[in-house]
């Protein structure tokens, strides 16, 4: 067992003399993982924040338990990974019938399959050593079935090529060349030295596959991109005619599949780039079941939802941000200048007693005190905001060779966070950006903010660990670099890559085929030709809808559906506008942003469409979907 996060910050032993020596060494020759920090950047803000944290803890009550991490053996680690990836039935008691996983494996890319195969082999070897009695499949048999399933698919192509119609526009938008992989997948070549204003993030092709291609192009040369705020690439997402999918747009059952695929893809990306990715798991400890500070996020939200139903971000967190903003975001040194330690302690005690009673006097909280309380809230979470499981993976992002690959990894990691952590992180990053927007007056650039906030999200990696001055500096610069990326590229991080959505569509299609085969057998057994009856009924219904026309329903707003002719230029926003202009009553009082058009059924469970979705392109991708207008799920 190793200490992971301690509530006794006094255990942090880095002395001021040591940190001064490290600072005096600036600038020095840094590795490629530190490229996002300017060569002559002073780390003073980072070390000062650490000292402030140490002092603030001396005024807090002792006695909170440390969060510890179990260090499992490699086999246990990989077994846990397979469970998290939704592949637990490849081993153990359920391994006799791994057919569900075979359909899943058939949708994986080459690099994703290699990542799974590597973990299955490790688990199989470990189980054999332990003489487990249950069935252990041979990894060669599993992936032989996967290849067979892929060969039997109608088009004989891998998941990368699903949705041919929605890829038609790619050639127009991306003029870069491409190379064939096994004569199946086309991987666009995106030059690393493209001008910053033209740097696109390709969401159509697996990130790991892109990394393989980039390594082949670079051979022994790995490109470096200098990365202070001015020179970090201006990444953008190319327009997708079938719509961009954001976190929160999908139904829970599809989002679960997205998370499984995101974990596999992240692991494949780290494997390709030679970076170790090991999940961790915190040993359960007794935590506070009420209060504000040192309370698990889920517990806080349960408390808050009793007061304000539907709350997704802790109310105390929201109130602290509001109080800081009320004082004005132009205040110089905001977040950097700490509040008085004793005053912070007293405010914490008063908040614990009065917050939920509604008697706490927010007017008495000074702006810098509110900022200190916000950072204290983040530090005292029993488990870190970036989660125990993935905090090391977030930190390892700094070791990836290019900024594009670092951004891709962060995108996948954000998808993998629990809902409460992800929503709170989003609120935090948006708030930090608002501070940075006032940097001319508050003197808090993105680099300054990253330096100040990094210790509050990452410092548990250094607590209780003895390390060299060089290692301390690398830890500081690396975590600040990752924090910098989270802030600067936050608008891109809540997007679900198109290649993952396509894989979910293919999984749903395979599952539907399986269900139809099972139904056929059942109907045959019952000697009742229900399938024929359903086909006749469907044909009759289809006759009611002319070719090239969709029928849009809004069951909560109107009793009548609307028939809409598809055209090349018709967008989801046009469908909503037409509905709102023709309907009366409740629908007339609605405004843009209150209701959305959804794609439901066919090869997706449920997907909220962005305004720029071209309906004809999406219809060609999912012709069996229903189109429904409703408010967004909260």
Coordinates of C-alpha atoms in Angstrom, one line a residue:
X1 CA 0.0 0.0 0.0
X2 CA 1.4 3.4 -0.9
X3 CA 0.1 6.8 0.3
X4 CA -1.8 8.4 -2.5
X5 CA -3.3 11.5 -1.0
X6 CA -2.8 12.8 2.5
X7 CA -4.9 15.1 4.6
X8 CA -1.9 16.0 6.6
X9 CA -0.1 18.5 4.4
X10 CA 2.5 18.8 7.0
X11 CA 3.9 15.6 5.7
X12 CA 5.0 17.5 2.6
X13 CA 8.8 17.9 3.3
X14 CA 10.0 20.0 0.4
X15 CA 11.8 22.9 2.2
X16 CA 12.1 26.5 0.9
X17 CA 15.8 26.2 0.3
X18 CA 15.3 23.2 -2.0
X19 CA 12.6 25.0 -4.0
X20 CA 14.8 28.1 -4.3
X21 CA 17.6 26.1 -5.7
X22 CA 15.3 24.7 -8.3
X23 CA 14.0 28.1 -9.3
X24 CA 17.5 29.5 -9.5
X25 CA 18.3 26.8 -12.1
X26 CA 15.9 28.3 -14.6
X27 CA 16.1 28.3 -17.5
X28 CA 17.4 24.8 -18.1
X29 CA 17.3 22.2 -20.9
X30 CA 13.8 20.6 -20.7
X31 CA 12.5 17.5 -22.2
X32 CA 9.9 17.5 -25.0
X33 CA 7.2 16.9 -22.4
X34 CA 7.7 20.4 -21.0
X35 CA 7.3 22.2 -24.3
X36 CA 4.1 24.0 -23.3
X37 CA 6.0 26.1 -20.8
X38 CA 8.1 29.0 -22.0
X39 CA 11.9 28.5 -21.6
X40 CA 12.3 31.4 -19.3
X41 CA 9.1 31.0 -17.3
X42 CA 9.6 31.5 -13.6
X43 CA 8.0 28.8 -11.4
X44 CA 7.6 31.2 -8.5
X45 CA 3.7 31.1 -8.6
X46 CA 3.8 27.3 -8.3
X47 CA 6.2 27.1 -5.4
X48 CA 4.4 30.0 -3.6
X49 CA 1.1 28.2 -4.0
X50 CA 2.6 25.0 -2.4
X51 CA 3.9 27.1 0.5
X52 CA 0.4 28.7 0.9
X53 CA -1.2 25.2 0.9
X54 CA 1.2 24.0 3.6
X55 CA 0.5 27.0 5.8
X56 CA -3.3 26.8 5.3
X57 CA -3.2 23.2 6.4
X58 CA -1.4 24.0 9.6
X59 CA -4.6 26.0 10.6
X60 CA -6.9 23.1 9.7
X61 CA -8.0 20.3 12.0
X62 CA -6.0 17.1 11.9
X63 CA -7.4 13.6 11.9
X64 CA -8.7 13.1 8.4
X65 CA -7.7 9.7 7.0
X66 CA -5.4 9.3 4.1
X67 CA -6.6 7.9 0.8
X68 CA -4.4 4.9 -0.1
X69 CA -4.0 3.0 -3.3
X70 CA -3.8 -0.7 -3.5
X71 CA -0.9 -1.7 -5.8
X72 CA -2.2 -4.9 -7.5
X73 CA -0.1 -7.3 -9.4
X74 CA 0.0 -7.0 -13.2
X75 CA -2.6 -9.7 -13.7
X76 CA -5.1 -8.1 -11.3
X77 CA -4.5 -4.7 -12.9
X78 CA -5.3 -6.0 -16.4
X79 CA -8.2 -8.0 -15.2
X80 CA -9.7 -4.8 -13.7
X81 CA -8.9 -3.1 -17.0
X82 CA -10.9 -5.6 -18.9
X83 CA -13.9 -5.2 -16.6
X84 CA -13.7 -1.4 -17.0
X85 CA -13.6 -1.9 -20.8
X86 CA -16.8 -4.1 -20.7
X87 CA -14.9 -7.3 -21.6
X88 CA -15.1 -9.2 -18.3
X89 CA -16.8 -12.1 -20.0
X90 CA -13.6 -12.9 -21.9
X91 CA -12.3 -14.6 -18.7
X92 CA -13.7 -16.1 -15.5
X93 CA -16.9 -18.1 -15.1
X94 CA -18.6 -16.4 -18.1
X95 CA -15.7 -17.2 -20.5
X96 CA -17.5 -20.2 -21.9
X97 CA -19.8 -18.0 -23.8
X98 CA -17.9 -14.9 -24.9
X99 CA -20.2 -14.2 -27.9
X100 CA -21.2 -10.7 -26.6
X101 CA -17.6 -9.7 -26.5
X102 CA -16.9 -11.1 -30.0
X103 CA -19.4 -8.7 -31.5
X104 CA -17.8 -5.9 -29.6
X105 CA -14.3 -6.9 -30.6
X106 CA -15.3 -6.9 -34.3
X107 CA -15.8 -3.2 -34.1
X108 CA -12.3 -2.4 -32.8
X109 CA -9.5 -0.8 -34.9
X110 CA -6.2 -2.6 -35.3
X111 CA -4.5 -0.7 -32.4
X112 CA -7.5 -1.1 -30.1
X113 CA -7.6 -4.8 -30.8
X114 CA -3.8 -5.0 -30.0
X115 CA -4.4 -3.2 -26.7
X116 CA -7.1 -5.7 -25.7
X117 CA -5.1 -8.7 -26.8
X118 CA -2.1 -7.6 -24.7
X119 CA -4.3 -7.4 -21.6
X120 CA -6.1 -10.7 -22.3
X121 CA -2.7 -12.5 -22.6
X122 CA -1.5 -11.1 -19.3
X123 CA -4.7 -12.1 -17.5
X124 CA -4.6 -15.6 -19.0
X125 CA -1.0 -16.1 -17.9
X126 CA -1.8 -14.9 -14.4
X127 CA -4.9 -17.1 -14.0
X128 CA -3.0 -20.2 -15.2
X129 CA -0.2 -19.5 -12.7
X130 CA -2.8 -19.3 -10.0
X131 CA -4.4 -22.6 -11.2
X132 CA -7.9 -21.1 -11.5
X133 CA -10.5 -23.7 -12.1
X134 CA -12.7 -21.8 -14.4
X135 CA -12.4 -21.8 -18.2
X136 CA -9.6 -19.6 -19.6
X137 CA -10.0 -18.9 -23.3
X138 CA -6.9 -18.9 -25.5
X139 CA -6.3 -15.4 -26.7
X140 CA -5.7 -16.7 -30.3
X141 CA -9.1 -18.2 -30.3
X142 CA -10.8 -15.0 -29.2
X143 CA -9.2 -12.9 -31.9
X144 CA -9.6 -15.6 -34.5
X145 CA -13.4 -15.3 -33.9
X146 CA -13.1 -11.5 -34.0
X147 CA -11.4 -11.7 -37.5
X148 CA -14.0 -14.2 -38.6
X149 CA -16.8 -11.9 -37.5
X150 CA -15.2 -9.0 -39.3
X151 CA -14.9 -11.0 -42.5
X152 CA -18.5 -11.9 -42.4
X153 CA -19.7 -8.3 -42.2
X154 CA -21.6 -7.2 -45.3
X155 CA -19.0 -4.7 -46.5
X156 CA -16.0 -6.5 -45.2
X157 CA -14.7 -3.3 -43.7
X158 CA -13.6 -2.3 -40.2
X159 CA -15.4 0.1 -38.0
X160 CA -13.3 3.0 -39.3
X161 CA -15.2 2.9 -42.6
X162 CA -18.7 2.8 -41.1
X163 CA -21.0 5.5 -42.5
X164 CA -19.6 5.9 -45.9
X165 CA -22.1 8.6 -46.6
X166 CA -21.0 10.7 -43.7
X167 CA -17.4 10.6 -44.8
X168 CA -18.2 12.0 -48.3
X169 CA -17.3 15.5 -47.4
X170 CA -14.0 14.7 -45.7
X171 CA -12.0 15.0 -48.9
X172 CA -13.4 18.5 -49.4
X173 CA -12.4 19.7 -45.9
X174 CA -9.2 17.8 -45.5
X175 CA -6.8 18.2 -48.4
X176 CA -4.0 16.2 -46.7
X177 CA -2.9 12.9 -48.2
X178 CA -3.6 9.5 -46.7
X179 CA -2.1 6.1 -46.6
X180 CA -3.8 2.7 -46.6
X181 CA -3.5 0.3 -43.7
X182 CA -4.1 -3.3 -44.6
X183 CA -6.0 -2.1 -47.6
X184 CA -8.9 -1.2 -45.4
X185 CA -8.4 2.0 -43.4
X186 CA -7.4 5.4 -44.7
X187 CA -5.5 7.4 -42.2
X188 CA -5.1 11.1 -43.2
X189 CA -1.6 12.5 -42.9
X190 CA -1.8 15.8 -40.9
X191 CA 1.5 17.7 -41.1
X192 CA 2.7 18.7 -37.7
X193 CA 4.2 21.9 -39.1
X194 CA 0.9 23.2 -40.5
X195 CA 0.2 26.9 -39.6
X196 CA -1.4 27.3 -36.2
X197 CA -4.6 28.7 -37.7
X198 CA -5.1 25.6 -39.9
X199 CA -4.4 22.8 -37.3
X200 CA -7.4 20.5 -37.4
X201 CA -8.2 17.7 -35.0
X202 CA -9.2 14.7 -36.9
X203 CA -12.1 13.0 -35.1
X204 CA -12.9 10.6 -38.0
X205 CA -10.0 8.2 -37.5
X206 CA -8.8 6.5 -34.3
X207 CA -6.2 8.7 -32.4
X208 CA -4.0 5.6 -31.9
X209 CA -4.1 4.8 -35.6
X210 CA -3.1 8.4 -36.4
X211 CA -0.2 8.1 -33.9
X212 CA 1.0 4.9 -35.7
X213 CA 0.9 6.8 -39.0
X214 CA 2.7 9.8 -37.6
X215 CA 5.5 7.6 -36.2
X216 CA 5.9 6.0 -39.6
X217 CA 6.2 9.4 -41.2
X218 CA 8.6 10.8 -38.6
X219 CA 10.7 7.7 -38.3
X220 CA 13.3 8.7 -35.7
X221 CA 12.4 12.4 -35.7
X222 CA 9.7 13.4 -33.2
X223 CA 8.4 17.0 -33.9
X224 CA 8.3 19.5 -31.1
X225 CA 6.0 22.4 -30.8
X226 CA 7.0 25.2 -28.5
X227 CA 4.1 26.0 -26.3
X228 CA 3.8 29.2 -24.4
X229 CA 0.3 30.8 -24.6
X230 CA 1.2 32.6 -27.9
X231 CA 2.7 29.6 -29.7
X232 CA 0.4 26.7 -28.6
X233 CA -1.4 25.5 -31.8
X234 CA -4.9 26.9 -32.4
X235 CA -6.6 23.5 -32.8
X236 CA -10.1 23.4 -34.2
X237 CA -12.7 20.8 -35.1
X238 CA -13.7 20.6 -38.8
X239 CA -17.4 20.8 -39.5
X240 CA -19.1 17.5 -39.6
X241 CA -22.2 17.3 -41.8
X242 CA -23.7 14.6 -39.6
X243 CA -23.3 16.8 -36.5
X244 CA -20.9 17.0 -33.7
X245 CA -21.6 14.9 -30.6
X246 CA -21.0 16.4 -27.2
X247 CA -20.9 14.7 -23.9
X248 CA -24.5 14.7 -22.7
X249 CA -25.9 14.3 -26.2
X250 CA -26.2 10.5 -26.0
X251 CA -28.5 8.2 -24.1
X252 CA -27.0 6.5 -21.0
X253 CA -26.8 3.0 -22.6
X254 CA -24.8 4.5 -25.6
X255 CA -22.6 6.6 -23.3
X256 CA -21.6 3.5 -21.4
X257 CA -20.4 2.0 -24.7
X258 CA -18.5 5.3 -25.4
X259 CA -16.7 5.0 -22.1
X260 CA -15.7 1.4 -22.8
X261 CA -14.3 2.4 -26.2
X262 CA -12.6 5.5 -24.8
X263 CA -10.7 3.4 -22.3
X264 CA -9.5 1.0 -24.9
X265 CA -8.6 3.8 -27.3
X266 CA -6.7 5.7 -24.6
X267 CA -4.8 2.6 -23.7
X268 CA -4.0 1.9 -27.4
X269 CA -2.8 5.5 -27.8
X270 CA -0.5 5.2 -24.8
X271 CA 0.8 1.8 -26.0
X272 CA 1.6 3.1 -29.4
X273 CA 3.5 6.1 -28.0
X274 CA 5.4 4.0 -25.4
X275 CA 3.8 5.7 -22.3
X276 CA 2.8 3.5 -19.4
X277 CA -0.9 3.7 -18.4
X278 CA -1.8 2.1 -15.2
X279 CA -5.2 2.6 -13.5
X280 CA -5.3 2.9 -9.8
X281 CA -7.9 2.1 -7.2
X282 CA -8.4 3.8 -3.9
X283 CA -9.0 1.5 -0.9
X284 CA -12.4 2.4 0.7
X285 CA -12.1 4.6 3.7
X286 CA -14.6 6.1 6.0
X287 CA -15.6 9.6 4.7
X288 CA -17.9 12.3 6.0
X289 CA -21.5 11.6 5.1
X290 CA -22.5 15.3 5.4
X291 CA -21.1 18.8 5.4
X292 CA -19.2 20.7 2.7
X293 CA -15.4 20.3 2.9
X294 CA -13.9 16.8 2.8
X295 CA -17.1 15.3 1.5
X296 CA -17.3 13.0 -1.6
X297 CA -18.8 14.8 -4.6
X298 CA -21.6 12.3 -4.9
X299 CA -22.6 12.8 -1.3
X300 CA -22.5 16.6 -1.8
X301 CA -24.8 16.4 -4.8
X302 CA -27.3 14.1 -3.0
X303 CA -27.5 16.8 -0.3
X304 CA -27.8 19.6 -2.8
X305 CA -30.5 17.8 -4.9
X306 CA -32.7 17.7 -1.8
X307 CA -32.5 21.5 -1.8
X308 CA -32.4 22.1 -5.5
X309 CA -33.5 19.2 -7.7
X310 CA -31.4 18.5 -10.8
X311 CA -28.3 20.1 -9.3
X312 CA -25.2 18.7 -11.1
X313 CA -22.5 21.0 -9.6
X314 CA -22.1 21.3 -5.8
X315 CA -23.9 24.4 -4.5
X316 CA -21.0 25.4 -2.3
X317 CA -18.8 25.4 -5.4
X318 CA -21.2 27.5 -7.3
X319 CA -21.6 30.0 -4.5
X320 CA -17.9 30.4 -4.1
X321 CA -17.5 31.1 -7.8
X322 CA -20.4 33.6 -7.7
X323 CA -18.8 35.4 -4.7
X324 CA -15.5 35.7 -6.5
X325 CA -17.2 37.1 -9.6
X326 CA -19.2 39.6 -7.5
X327 CA -16.0 41.1 -6.4
X328 CA -14.9 41.7 -10.0
X329 CA -12.7 39.6 -12.1
X330 CA -10.4 42.5 -12.8
X331 CA -8.9 42.2 -9.3
X332 CA -5.1 42.0 -9.6
X333 CA -3.6 38.6 -8.4
X334 CA -7.0 36.9 -8.3
X335 CA -6.4 33.2 -7.2
X336 CA -2.7 33.9 -6.6
X337 CA -3.0 36.1 -3.5
X338 CA -4.2 33.9 -0.5
X339 CA -6.7 34.9 2.2
X340 CA -5.6 35.0 5.8
X341 CA -5.2 31.4 7.0
X342 CA -7.0 31.8 10.4
X343 CA -9.9 33.7 8.7
X344 CA -10.2 30.8 6.2
X345 CA -10.4 28.3 9.0
X346 CA -13.2 30.3 10.7
X347 CA -15.1 30.7 7.5
X348 CA -15.0 27.0 6.9
X349 CA -16.4 26.3 10.3
X350 CA -19.2 28.9 9.8
X351 CA -20.1 27.5 6.4
X352 CA -20.4 24.0 7.7
X353 CA -22.9 25.2 10.3
X354 CA -24.9 27.7 8.4
X355 CA -24.7 27.0 4.6
X356 CA -27.7 24.6 4.3
X357 CA -29.7 26.6 6.8
X358 CA -29.4 29.6 4.5
X359 CA -28.1 31.9 7.3
X360 CA -24.5 32.3 6.2
X361 CA -23.6 35.9 5.4
X362 CA -21.8 35.9 2.1
X363 CA -21.2 39.6 2.3
X364 CA -18.7 39.0 5.0
X365 CA -16.5 36.9 2.6
X366 CA -13.7 38.8 1.0
X367 CA -12.9 38.0 -2.6
X368 CA -9.4 36.5 -2.0
X369 CA -10.9 34.5 0.9
X370 CA -13.5 33.0 -1.5
X371 CA -10.7 32.1 -3.9
X372 CA -8.8 30.4 -1.2
X373 CA -11.9 28.5 -0.1
X374 CA -12.5 27.3 -3.6
X375 CA -9.0 25.9 -3.9
X376 CA -9.4 24.4 -0.4
X377 CA -12.6 22.7 -1.5
X378 CA -10.8 21.0 -4.4
X379 CA -7.9 19.9 -2.3
X380 CA -10.0 18.4 0.5
X381 CA -12.2 16.2 -1.8
X382 CA -11.7 12.7 -0.4
X383 CA -10.8 11.6 -3.9
X384 CA -9.2 14.0 -6.4
X385 CA -11.4 15.9 -8.9
X386 CA -9.5 14.1 -11.8
X387 CA -10.3 10.8 -10.0
X388 CA -8.1 8.2 -8.3
X389 CA -8.3 5.9 -11.3
X390 CA -7.1 8.4 -13.9
X391 CA -5.1 11.1 -12.1
X392 CA -1.8 9.4 -13.0
X393 CA -3.0 9.1 -16.6
X394 CA -3.7 12.9 -16.6
X395 CA -0.3 13.5 -15.3
X396 CA 1.3 11.2 -18.0
X397 CA -0.2 13.3 -20.7
X398 CA 2.9 15.5 -20.4
X399 CA 5.0 12.6 -21.7
X400 CA 3.2 12.3 -25.0
X401 CA 5.3 13.6 -27.9
X402 CA 3.1 16.2 -29.5
X403 CA 0.5 18.7 -28.4
X404 CA -2.1 17.1 -30.7
X405 CA -1.6 13.7 -29.0
X406 CA -1.7 15.4 -25.6
X407 CA -5.0 17.0 -26.5
X408 CA -6.4 13.7 -27.9
X409 CA -5.5 11.9 -24.6
X410 CA -7.2 14.7 -22.5
X411 CA -10.3 14.4 -24.6
X412 CA -10.5 10.6 -23.9
X413 CA -9.7 11.2 -20.2
X414 CA -12.5 13.7 -19.8
X415 CA -14.9 11.2 -21.3
X416 CA -13.8 8.6 -18.7
X417 CA -14.4 10.8 -15.7
X418 CA -17.5 10.1 -13.5
X419 CA -20.4 12.5 -14.3
X420 CA -20.0 14.5 -11.1
X421 CA -16.3 15.0 -11.5
X422 CA -16.6 15.9 -15.2
X423 CA -19.4 18.5 -14.6
X424 CA -17.5 20.1 -11.7
X425 CA -14.3 20.2 -13.8
X426 CA -16.2 21.9 -16.7
X427 CA -17.5 24.5 -14.3
X428 CA -14.0 25.1 -12.9
X429 CA -12.4 25.5 -16.3
X430 CA -15.1 27.8 -17.6
X431 CA -14.6 30.0 -14.5
X432 CA -10.8 30.0 -14.9
X433 CA -11.2 31.1 -18.5
X434 CA -13.4 34.1 -17.4
X435 CA -10.5 35.1 -15.1
X436 CA -8.0 34.8 -18.0
X437 CA -10.3 36.9 -20.2
X438 CA -9.5 39.8 -17.8
X439 CA -5.8 39.3 -17.7
X440 CA -5.0 42.8 -18.8
X441 CA -6.2 44.1 -15.5
X442 CA -5.8 41.1 -13.1
X443 CA -2.4 40.1 -14.4
X444 CA -3.5 36.5 -14.5
X445 CA -2.5 34.9 -17.8
X446 CA -3.3 31.3 -18.7
X447 CA 0.2 30.4 -17.6
X448 CA -0.2 32.2 -14.2
X449 CA -3.6 30.5 -13.6
X450 CA -2.2 27.1 -14.6
X451 CA 0.7 27.5 -12.2
X452 CA -1.6 28.4 -9.3
X453 CA -4.2 25.7 -9.9
X454 CA -2.0 22.8 -10.8
X455 CA -0.9 22.1 -7.2
X456 CA -4.5 22.1 -6.1
X457 CA -5.4 19.3 -8.6
X458 CA -2.2 17.4 -8.8
X459 CA -0.1 17.9 -5.7
X460 CA -1.0 14.6 -4.1
X461 CA 1.5 13.0 -6.5
X462 CA 4.3 14.7 -4.6
X463 CA 3.1 14.5 -1.1
X464 CA 5.0 12.1 1.1
X465 CA 7.4 11.2 -1.7
X466 CA 11.1 12.0 -1.5
X467 CA 12.5 13.2 -4.8
X468 CA 15.4 15.0 -6.3
X469 CA 15.2 18.7 -7.1
X470 CA 15.2 17.9 -10.8
X471 CA 12.2 15.6 -10.3
X472 CA 10.4 18.2 -8.2
X473 CA 10.8 20.7 -11.0
X474 CA 9.7 18.3 -13.7
X475 CA 6.6 17.4 -11.7
X476 CA 5.7 21.1 -11.2
X477 CA 6.3 22.0 -14.9
X478 CA 4.6 18.9 -16.2
X479 CA 1.4 19.3 -14.1
X480 CA 1.2 23.0 -14.9
X481 CA 1.6 22.1 -18.6
X482 CA -1.4 19.7 -18.4
X483 CA -3.4 22.3 -16.5
X484 CA -2.6 24.8 -19.2
X485 CA -3.9 22.5 -21.9
X486 CA -7.1 21.7 -20.0
X487 CA -7.8 25.5 -19.7
X488 CA -6.8 26.5 -23.3
X489 CA -8.5 23.7 -25.1
X490 CA -11.5 23.1 -22.9
X491 CA -14.1 23.7 -25.6
X492 CA -12.7 20.8 -27.6
X493 CA -12.5 18.3 -24.7
X494 CA -16.3 17.7 -24.3
X495 CA -16.6 16.4 -27.8
X496 CA -17.1 12.6 -28.4
X497 CA -14.8 11.6 -31.4
X498 CA -16.8 10.6 -34.4
X499 CA -14.9 7.4 -34.8
X500 CA -16.1 6.3 -31.4
X501 CA -19.7 7.3 -32.2
X502 CA -19.4 5.2 -35.4
X503 CA -18.2 2.2 -33.4
X504 CA -21.2 2.5 -31.1
X505 CA -23.5 2.6 -34.1
X506 CA -21.8 -0.6 -35.4
X507 CA -22.2 -2.3 -32.1
X508 CA -25.9 -1.4 -32.0
X509 CA -26.3 -2.8 -35.5
X510 CA -24.6 -6.0 -34.5
X511 CA -26.7 -6.3 -31.4
X512 CA -29.9 -5.8 -33.4
X513 CA -28.9 -8.5 -35.8
X514 CA -28.4 -10.8 -32.8
X515 CA -31.7 -10.0 -31.4
X516 CA -33.5 -10.6 -34.7
X517 CA -31.8 -14.0 -35.0
X518 CA -33.0 -14.8 -31.5
X519 CA -36.5 -13.7 -32.3
X520 CA -36.6 -15.7 -35.4
X521 CA -35.7 -18.8 -33.5
X522 CA -38.4 -18.0 -30.9
X523 CA -41.0 -17.4 -33.5
X524 CA -40.2 -20.6 -35.3
X525 CA -40.5 -22.4 -32.0
X526 CA -43.9 -20.8 -31.4
X527 CA -45.0 -21.6 -35.0
X528 CA -46.2 -18.0 -35.3
X529 CA -45.0 -15.9 -38.2
X530 CA -44.9 -12.6 -36.3
X531 CA -41.9 -11.4 -38.3
X532 CA -43.8 -11.6 -41.6
X533 CA -46.7 -9.6 -40.0
X534 CA -44.3 -6.9 -38.7
X535 CA -42.7 -6.6 -42.2
X536 CA -46.1 -6.1 -43.8
X537 CA -47.1 -3.6 -41.1
X538 CA -43.8 -1.7 -41.6
X539 CA -44.2 -1.6 -45.3
X540 CA -47.7 -0.2 -44.9
X541 CA -46.4 2.5 -42.6
X542 CA -43.5 3.3 -44.9
X543 CA -46.0 3.9 -47.8
X544 CA -47.4 6.8 -45.8
X545 CA -44.0 8.7 -45.9
X546 CA -42.9 9.6 -49.5
X547 CA -39.3 9.1 -50.5
X548 CA -36.9 11.8 -49.2
X549 CA -39.4 12.9 -46.5
X550 CA -39.0 12.5 -42.7
X551 CA -41.7 12.8 -40.2
X552 CA -40.8 14.8 -37.1
X553 CA -42.7 14.3 -33.9
X554 CA -42.9 16.5 -30.7
X555 CA -45.1 14.4 -28.4
X556 CA -44.8 16.7 -25.4
X557 CA -45.6 19.8 -27.5
X558 CA -47.9 18.8 -30.3
X559 CA -50.3 16.0 -31.1
X560 CA -49.5 16.2 -34.8
X561 CA -46.3 15.2 -36.5
X562 CA -44.7 17.3 -39.2
X563 CA -43.6 15.9 -42.6
X564 CA -40.4 17.6 -43.9
X565 CA -38.9 17.2 -47.3
X566 CA -35.1 16.5 -47.1
X567 CA -32.8 18.8 -49.1
X568 CA -29.0 19.0 -49.4
X569 CA -29.0 22.2 -47.3
X570 CA -31.6 21.3 -44.7
X571 CA -30.2 21.5 -41.1
X572 CA -31.5 20.6 -37.7
X573 CA -31.9 24.3 -36.9
X574 CA -34.2 24.7 -39.9
X575 CA -36.4 21.8 -38.7
X576 CA -36.7 23.4 -35.3
X577 CA -37.4 26.9 -36.8
X578 CA -40.1 25.4 -39.0
X579 CA -41.7 23.6 -36.1
X580 CA -41.7 26.7 -33.9
X581 CA -43.1 29.0 -36.7
X582 CA -46.0 26.7 -37.5
X583 CA -47.1 25.5 -34.0
X584 CA -49.2 27.4 -31.5
X585 CA -49.9 27.2 -27.8
X586 CA -47.0 25.9 -25.7
X587 CA -44.6 25.6 -28.6
X588 CA -45.0 29.3 -29.5
X589 CA -43.6 30.4 -26.1
X590 CA -40.5 28.3 -26.5
X591 CA -37.2 29.9 -27.6
X592 CA -34.1 28.6 -29.4
X593 CA -32.0 26.6 -27.0
X594 CA -34.9 25.3 -25.0
X595 CA -35.8 22.4 -27.3
X596 CA -33.7 20.2 -29.6
X597 CA -34.1 17.7 -32.4
X598 CA -33.2 14.2 -31.5
X599 CA -32.2 11.1 -33.6
X600 CA -33.7 8.1 -31.9
X601 CA -33.4 4.4 -32.7
X602 CA -32.0 2.7 -35.7
X603 CA -28.2 2.3 -35.0
X604 CA -28.2 4.8 -32.0
X605 CA -30.1 4.8 -28.8
X606 CA -30.7 8.5 -28.6
X607 CA -28.6 11.5 -29.8
X608 CA -29.2 15.2 -29.5
X609 CA -28.4 17.0 -32.7
X610 CA -26.5 20.2 -32.9
X611 CA -27.9 23.0 -35.1
X612 CA -25.5 22.5 -37.9
X613 CA -26.4 18.8 -38.6
X614 CA -27.3 18.3 -42.2
X615 CA -30.4 16.1 -42.1
X616 CA -30.1 14.4 -45.4
X617 CA -26.5 13.2 -44.6
X618 CA -27.6 11.9 -41.2
X619 CA -30.7 10.3 -42.7
X620 CA -28.5 8.3 -45.1
X621 CA -26.4 7.2 -42.2
X622 CA -29.3 6.1 -40.1
X623 CA -32.5 5.7 -42.3
X624 CA -34.4 3.8 -39.6
X625 CA -34.2 6.5 -37.0
X626 CA -37.2 8.5 -35.7
X627 CA -36.9 12.3 -35.4
X628 CA -38.3 13.8 -32.2
X629 CA -38.3 17.4 -30.8
X630 CA -38.0 17.7 -27.0
X631 CA -36.1 19.4 -24.3
X632 CA -32.6 18.2 -23.4
X633 CA -32.2 15.6 -20.7
X634 CA -30.6 17.0 -17.6

